[in-house]
Amino acid sequence: MPALRAIAVEMKIMLQVLAGLALLVSAPAHAIVGGGAPSAEGVGRSIVTIVGSRGNFCTGALIAPRLVLTAAHCVQPGATYKIVEYGADRQPQLQDVKTVAIHPGFNMQAMTAHRATADVALLQLEVVPKGKNPATLGVPQVPIGVGRPVHHSRHWRDDPR
């Protein structure tokens, strides 16, 4: 009986998460993207939503066809996780996460005490998410060095170029 109760609680939480996601999708497109069509390219196509059996949710970045990079505090042991996908009907569908790998140097107590820790995890997905592309990682366009400012623009006064 305790196992059945645990499954019922987990299902109830997943249904609540799906209901919340359905409300988000029911907003008109112009309210989200200013009336334009979302780009088929760019970083937005690599971001996924992760939902957990404890009712939590986070985001992650698809870095390979079936590999998501996220924060370790988002995927703690003892819960199951799924990725949210949206079908052609814009309804949320949950896809299974096959494996969760938390960085061995992550320490939750350190994080909650605002101390540095390895807050990273990888999720291996069962299938490639539809409509998603892995993030393009590359070499930065500005020199990076110890003590040098990092800017997104060449117009900053500290940029020597």
Short mmCIF file of C-alpha atoms in Angstrom, two decimals:
data_model
loop_
_atom_site.label_atom_id
_atom_site.label_comp_id
_atom_site.label_asym_id
_atom_site.label_seq_id
_atom_site.Cartn_x
_atom_site.Cartn_y
_atom_site.Cartn_z
CA MET A 1 0.00 0.00 0.00
CA PRO A 2 2.75 2.59 0.74
CA ALA A 3 4.14 2.06 -2.76
CA LEU A 4 0.73 2.73 -4.30
CA ARG A 5 0.35 5.90 -2.23
CA ALA A 6 3.78 7.10 -3.36
CA ILE A 7 2.89 6.51 -7.00
CA ALA A 8 -0.43 8.34 -6.56
CA VAL A 9 1.33 11.34 -4.99
CA GLU A 10 3.90 11.38 -7.81
CA MET A 11 1.14 11.26 -10.44
CA LYS A 12 -0.77 14.07 -8.72
CA ILE A 13 2.34 16.29 -8.76
CA MET A 14 2.99 15.53 -12.45
CA LEU A 15 -0.63 16.38 -13.29
CA GLN A 16 -0.29 19.72 -11.45
CA VAL A 17 2.89 20.51 -13.37
CA LEU A 18 1.18 19.65 -16.67
CA ALA A 19 -1.82 21.81 -15.77
CA GLY A 20 0.48 24.74 -15.05
CA LEU A 21 2.30 24.22 -18.34
CA ALA A 22 -1.01 24.05 -20.20
CA LEU A 23 -1.90 27.47 -18.78
CA LEU A 24 1.38 28.87 -20.03
CA VAL A 25 0.81 27.52 -23.53
CA SER A 26 -2.72 28.87 -23.70
CA ALA A 27 -1.42 32.46 -23.81
CA PRO A 28 -1.56 33.98 -27.30
CA ALA A 29 1.71 33.83 -29.23
CA HIS A 30 1.99 37.62 -29.47
CA ALA A 31 2.11 37.81 -25.67
CA ILE A 32 5.28 35.73 -25.68
CA VAL A 33 7.18 36.71 -28.81
CA GLY A 34 5.77 40.14 -29.69
CA GLY A 35 3.56 38.79 -32.46
CA GLY A 36 6.45 37.42 -34.54
CA ALA A 37 7.20 33.81 -35.25
CA PRO A 38 9.81 32.25 -32.97
CA SER A 39 13.21 31.81 -34.59
CA ALA A 40 14.14 28.34 -35.78
CA GLU A 41 17.74 29.15 -34.83
CA GLY A 42 19.53 30.56 -31.82
CA VAL A 43 19.99 29.72 -28.18
CA GLY A 44 16.23 29.46 -27.49
CA ARG A 45 16.08 26.29 -29.54
CA SER A 46 18.50 24.58 -27.15
CA ILE A 47 16.69 25.40 -23.89
CA VAL A 48 14.53 22.65 -22.36
CA THR A 49 12.22 22.55 -19.35
CA ILE A 50 12.91 19.85 -16.77
CA VAL A 51 10.15 18.72 -14.38
CA GLY A 52 10.66 16.54 -11.36
CA SER A 53 8.42 14.10 -9.54
CA ARG A 54 8.62 16.33 -6.46
CA GLY A 55 6.88 19.17 -8.29
CA ASN A 56 10.03 21.14 -9.07
CA PHE A 57 11.04 22.45 -12.44
CA CYS A 58 14.19 23.95 -13.94
CA THR A 59 15.72 24.65 -17.31
CA GLY A 60 18.71 23.15 -19.03
CA ALA A 61 20.63 23.53 -22.26
CA LEU A 62 20.72 20.79 -24.87
CA ILE A 63 24.45 20.38 -25.60
CA ALA A 64 24.24 17.22 -27.73
CA PRO A 65 21.23 15.52 -29.36
CA ARG A 66 20.34 13.59 -26.16
CA LEU A 67 22.39 15.42 -23.50
CA VAL A 68 21.22 18.31 -21.31
CA LEU A 69 23.43 20.48 -19.09
CA THR A 70 21.67 21.81 -15.99
CA ALA A 71 22.30 22.75 -12.36
CA ALA A 72 22.88 19.92 -9.89
CA HIS A 73 20.50 21.51 -7.38
CA CYS A 74 17.72 21.00 -9.94
CA VAL A 75 18.07 17.19 -10.11
CA GLN A 76 18.60 15.74 -6.68
CA PRO A 77 18.61 11.97 -6.00
CA GLY A 78 15.37 10.27 -5.05
CA ALA A 79 13.19 11.84 -7.74
CA THR A 80 12.48 11.13 -11.40
CA TYR A 81 12.80 13.76 -14.11
CA LYS A 82 11.24 14.41 -17.48
CA ILE A 83 11.69 16.93 -20.28
CA VAL A 84 8.68 18.92 -21.47
CA GLU A 85 8.06 18.94 -25.22
CA TYR A 86 5.27 20.64 -27.12
CA GLY A 87 3.53 18.81 -29.92
CA ALA A 88 2.07 20.33 -33.08
CA ASP A 89 -1.11 20.97 -31.04
CA ARG A 90 1.03 23.04 -28.57
CA GLN A 91 0.11 20.68 -25.75
CA PRO A 92 2.88 19.68 -23.33
CA GLN A 93 4.15 16.13 -23.47
CA LEU A 94 6.65 14.58 -21.06
CA GLN A 95 9.71 12.72 -22.35
CA ASP A 96 11.80 10.42 -20.18
CA VAL A 97 15.23 11.22 -18.79
CA LYS A 98 17.30 8.03 -18.99
CA THR A 99 20.17 8.95 -16.66
CA VAL A 100 21.07 11.81 -14.29
CA ALA A 101 24.76 12.41 -13.53
CA ILE A 102 25.48 14.96 -10.78
CA HIS A 103 29.02 16.36 -10.53
CA PRO A 104 30.77 14.46 -7.70
CA GLY A 105 32.04 17.76 -6.25
CA PHE A 106 28.53 19.19 -5.78
CA ASN A 107 27.60 19.88 -2.17
CA MET A 108 24.05 21.05 -1.42
CA GLN A 109 25.01 22.35 2.04
CA ALA A 110 27.75 24.49 0.51
CA MET A 111 25.30 25.90 -2.03
CA THR A 112 22.66 26.78 0.56
CA ALA A 113 25.41 28.44 2.63
CA HIS A 114 26.35 30.52 -0.46
CA ARG A 115 29.73 28.85 -0.83
CA ALA A 116 31.24 27.71 -4.12
CA THR A 117 30.41 24.21 -5.27
CA ALA A 118 30.24 22.28 -8.56
CA ASP A 119 26.55 22.96 -9.26
CA VAL A 120 26.34 21.10 -12.58
CA ALA A 121 24.63 17.95 -13.80
CA LEU A 122 24.06 16.13 -17.06
CA LEU A 123 20.82 14.46 -18.14
CA GLN A 124 20.87 11.73 -20.77
CA LEU A 125 17.53 11.67 -22.60
CA GLU A 126 15.74 8.61 -23.93
CA VAL A 127 15.03 10.32 -27.28
CA VAL A 128 16.14 13.43 -29.15
CA PRO A 129 13.75 16.30 -28.27
CA LYS A 130 11.58 17.44 -31.19
CA GLY A 131 12.12 20.98 -32.40
CA LYS A 132 15.32 21.44 -30.37
CA ASN A 133 18.90 21.92 -31.52
CA PRO A 134 22.02 21.48 -29.40
CA ALA A 135 23.60 24.79 -28.38
CA THR A 136 26.45 25.90 -30.60
CA LEU A 137 29.55 26.21 -28.50
CA GLY A 138 32.54 28.04 -29.88
CA VAL A 139 35.55 30.18 -29.27
CA PRO A 140 34.84 33.65 -27.88
CA GLN A 141 35.36 36.57 -30.27
CA VAL A 142 37.38 38.63 -27.76
CA PRO A 143 40.66 37.76 -26.06
CA ILE A 144 40.15 36.29 -22.60
CA GLY A 145 42.82 36.53 -19.95
CA VAL A 146 43.29 36.74 -16.20
CA GLY A 147 42.36 40.23 -15.00
CA ARG A 148 40.95 41.30 -18.38
CA PRO A 149 37.35 42.48 -18.67
CA VAL A 150 35.03 40.33 -20.76
CA HIS A 151 32.60 42.35 -22.89
CA HIS A 152 30.03 41.58 -25.52
CA SER A 153 30.84 44.73 -27.47
CA ARG A 154 34.00 46.30 -28.88
CA HIS A 155 32.75 49.74 -27.77
CA TRP A 156 33.74 49.42 -24.11
CA ARG A 157 36.50 51.80 -23.03
CA ASP A 158 38.53 48.98 -21.42
CA ASP A 159 38.65 46.93 -24.61
CA PRO A 160 42.12 47.59 -26.12
CA ARG A 161 41.09 46.81 -29.71
#
